């Protein structure tokens, strides 16, 4: 179980984490929450109807990490628009889609990150340090979403756009200042992969 998720009875997943790993994941999840920001109406009394009809932003975020987490729905990096009119049409469709979906997407990502923090805070340490994290099926899905978002965020900071970039990360010299972030990116990828395998088992 060390370093990778394994299935447990009832459809959940478990992984052994040491104190440093717990601290890293918790810190990254908190940073992700800060980046995503509070939900709509966070500073006002809760009004379910107002929140239901609240519109999100229509422009993509300025921060490259948020742009990776909330990409344009109608942009296609593989295919440039054939004309200025097509480019404008894509922008209009993306703006409309973002306006009606981004708030819900942010809420989902926020809830996933909070689930990670909550489950880590509820851990009981074992004698030799660290703990066994046991997740229900629902918690496993929330963790999977959060791990994906954390890797997207770190990947954006590292300017990773495809698998070839990932291969280069393994060859970074130890003195490269990006090395700690790269190690976190690769480690989270391993956790994510074994959690996917566990959920599909």
mmCIF file of C-alpha atoms in Angstrom, residues 42-152:
data_model
loop_
_atom_site.group_PDB
_atom_site.id
_atom_site.type_symbol
_atom_site.label_atom_id
_atom_site.label_comp_id
_atom_site.label_asym_id
_atom_site.label_seq_id
_atom_site.Cartn_x
_atom_site.Cartn_y
_atom_site.Cartn_z
ATOM 1 C CA UNK A 42 -19.757 34.184 -0.314
ATOM 2 C CA UNK A 43 -19.948 37.606 1.327
ATOM 3 C CA UNK A 44 -23.748 37.765 1.381
ATOM 4 C CA UNK A 45 -26.403 35.738 3.251
ATOM 5 C CA UNK A 46 -27.107 32.397 1.612
ATOM 6 C CA UNK A 47 -29.828 32.701 -1.017
ATOM 7 C CA UNK A 48 -30.327 29.460 -2.958
ATOM 8 C CA UNK A 49 -32.333 31.170 -5.704
ATOM 9 C CA UNK A 50 -29.790 33.935 -6.203
ATOM 10 C CA UNK A 51 -26.986 31.394 -6.370
ATOM 11 C CA UNK A 52 -28.960 29.258 -8.829
ATOM 12 C CA UNK A 53 -29.316 32.166 -11.254
ATOM 13 C CA UNK A 54 -25.911 33.776 -10.650
ATOM 14 C CA UNK A 55 -23.949 34.174 -13.844
ATOM 15 C CA UNK A 56 -20.254 33.509 -14.026
ATOM 16 C CA UNK A 57 -17.544 35.412 -15.864
ATOM 17 C CA UNK A 58 -17.537 35.502 -19.650
ATOM 18 C CA UNK A 59 -13.800 36.090 -20.112
ATOM 19 C CA UNK A 60 -11.081 33.500 -19.454
ATOM 20 C CA UNK A 61 -9.009 34.038 -16.284
ATOM 21 C CA UNK A 62 -5.766 36.008 -16.547
ATOM 22 C CA UNK A 63 -3.844 33.524 -14.374
ATOM 23 C CA UNK A 64 -2.398 30.693 -16.532
ATOM 24 C CA UNK A 65 -3.187 28.113 -13.858
ATOM 25 C CA UNK A 66 -6.843 29.141 -13.741
ATOM 26 C CA UNK A 67 -6.921 29.128 -17.539
ATOM 27 C CA UNK A 68 -5.757 25.489 -17.395
ATOM 28 C CA UNK A 69 -8.364 24.649 -14.750
ATOM 29 C CA UNK A 70 -11.151 26.514 -16.583
ATOM 30 C CA UNK A 71 -10.286 26.339 -20.302
ATOM 31 C CA UNK A 72 -12.375 27.788 -23.107
ATOM 32 C CA UNK A 73 -14.951 25.233 -24.206
ATOM 33 C CA UNK A 74 -14.761 26.065 -27.904
ATOM 34 C CA UNK A 75 -11.054 26.712 -28.383
ATOM 35 C CA UNK A 76 -9.131 24.076 -30.303
ATOM 36 C CA UNK A 77 -5.342 24.449 -30.048
ATOM 37 C CA UNK A 78 -4.952 21.844 -32.797
ATOM 38 C CA UNK A 79 -7.028 23.785 -35.330
ATOM 39 C CA UNK A 80 -6.740 27.501 -35.953
ATOM 40 C CA UNK A 81 -9.942 29.273 -37.035
ATOM 41 C CA UNK A 82 -10.382 29.554 -40.804
ATOM 42 C CA UNK A 83 -11.385 33.210 -40.664
ATOM 43 C CA UNK A 84 -11.748 36.167 -38.265
ATOM 44 C CA UNK A 85 -15.489 35.525 -38.291
ATOM 45 C CA UNK A 86 -14.974 31.936 -37.124
ATOM 46 C CA UNK A 87 -12.570 33.131 -34.413
ATOM 47 C CA UNK A 88 -15.158 35.632 -33.208
ATOM 48 C CA UNK A 89 -17.859 32.967 -33.241
ATOM 49 C CA UNK A 90 -15.673 30.665 -31.125
ATOM 50 C CA UNK A 91 -15.029 33.468 -28.625
ATOM 51 C CA UNK A 92 -18.742 34.218 -28.372
ATOM 52 C CA UNK A 93 -19.661 30.562 -27.823
ATOM 53 C CA UNK A 94 -16.874 30.151 -25.245
ATOM 54 C CA UNK A 95 -17.966 33.286 -23.381
ATOM 55 C CA UNK A 96 -21.582 32.099 -23.280
ATOM 56 C CA UNK A 97 -20.593 28.622 -22.097
ATOM 57 C CA UNK A 98 -18.258 30.035 -19.427
ATOM 58 C CA UNK A 99 -20.934 32.440 -18.160
ATOM 59 C CA UNK A 100 -23.337 29.600 -17.366
ATOM 60 C CA UNK A 101 -20.914 26.864 -16.253
ATOM 61 C CA UNK A 102 -17.844 28.317 -14.551
ATOM 62 C CA UNK A 103 -19.502 28.974 -11.184
ATOM 63 C CA UNK A 104 -20.613 25.326 -10.983
ATOM 64 C CA UNK A 105 -17.173 24.121 -12.059
ATOM 65 C CA UNK A 106 -15.525 26.254 -9.388
ATOM 66 C CA UNK A 107 -17.938 24.911 -6.775
ATOM 67 C CA UNK A 108 -17.124 21.317 -7.740
ATOM 68 C CA UNK A 109 -13.370 21.909 -7.649
ATOM 69 C CA UNK A 110 -13.692 23.721 -4.317
ATOM 70 C CA UNK A 111 -15.690 20.837 -2.820
ATOM 71 C CA UNK A 112 -13.118 18.314 -4.052
ATOM 72 C CA UNK A 113 -10.243 20.241 -2.461
ATOM 73 C CA UNK A 114 -12.210 20.631 0.786
ATOM 74 C CA UNK A 115 -12.874 16.873 0.826
ATOM 75 C CA UNK A 116 -9.126 16.236 0.581
ATOM 76 C CA UNK A 117 -8.395 18.594 3.474
ATOM 77 C CA UNK A 118 -11.251 17.184 5.567
ATOM 78 C CA UNK A 119 -10.200 13.549 5.146
ATOM 79 C CA UNK A 120 -6.556 14.388 5.925
ATOM 80 C CA UNK A 121 -7.597 16.302 9.055
ATOM 81 C CA UNK A 122 -9.568 13.263 10.257
ATOM 82 C CA UNK A 123 -6.599 10.887 10.004
ATOM 83 C CA UNK A 124 -5.374 9.043 13.084
ATOM 84 C CA UNK A 125 -1.561 8.754 13.152
ATOM 85 C CA UNK A 126 0.028 5.321 13.446
ATOM 86 C CA UNK A 127 2.897 4.535 15.839
ATOM 87 C CA UNK A 128 5.709 4.940 13.311
ATOM 88 C CA UNK A 129 4.327 8.216 11.952
ATOM 89 C CA UNK A 130 2.020 8.862 9.050
ATOM 90 C CA UNK A 131 -1.377 7.267 8.687
ATOM 91 C CA UNK A 132 -3.546 4.997 6.570
ATOM 92 C CA UNK A 133 -5.993 7.074 4.556
ATOM 93 C CA UNK A 134 -9.224 5.177 3.885
ATOM 94 C CA UNK A 135 -11.715 6.708 1.464
ATOM 95 C CA UNK A 136 -15.323 5.859 0.704
ATOM 96 C CA UNK A 137 -16.286 5.572 -2.986
ATOM 97 C CA UNK A 138 -17.596 9.166 -2.943
ATOM 98 C CA UNK A 139 -14.468 10.470 -1.193
ATOM 99 C CA UNK A 140 -12.344 8.547 -3.709
ATOM 100 C CA UNK A 141 -14.053 10.341 -6.597
ATOM 101 C CA UNK A 142 -13.528 13.707 -4.896
ATOM 102 C CA UNK A 143 -9.864 12.889 -4.332
ATOM 103 C CA UNK A 144 -9.506 11.892 -7.964
ATOM 104 C CA UNK A 145 -10.908 15.244 -9.082
ATOM 105 C CA UNK A 146 -8.658 17.148 -6.670
ATOM 106 C CA UNK A 147 -5.535 15.219 -7.689
ATOM 107 C CA UNK A 148 -6.302 15.989 -11.326
ATOM 108 C CA UNK A 149 -6.720 19.698 -10.536
ATOM 109 C CA UNK A 150 -3.498 19.794 -8.514
ATOM 110 C CA UNK A 151 -1.559 18.206 -11.395
ATOM 111 C CA UNK A 152 -3.121 20.621 -13.883
#
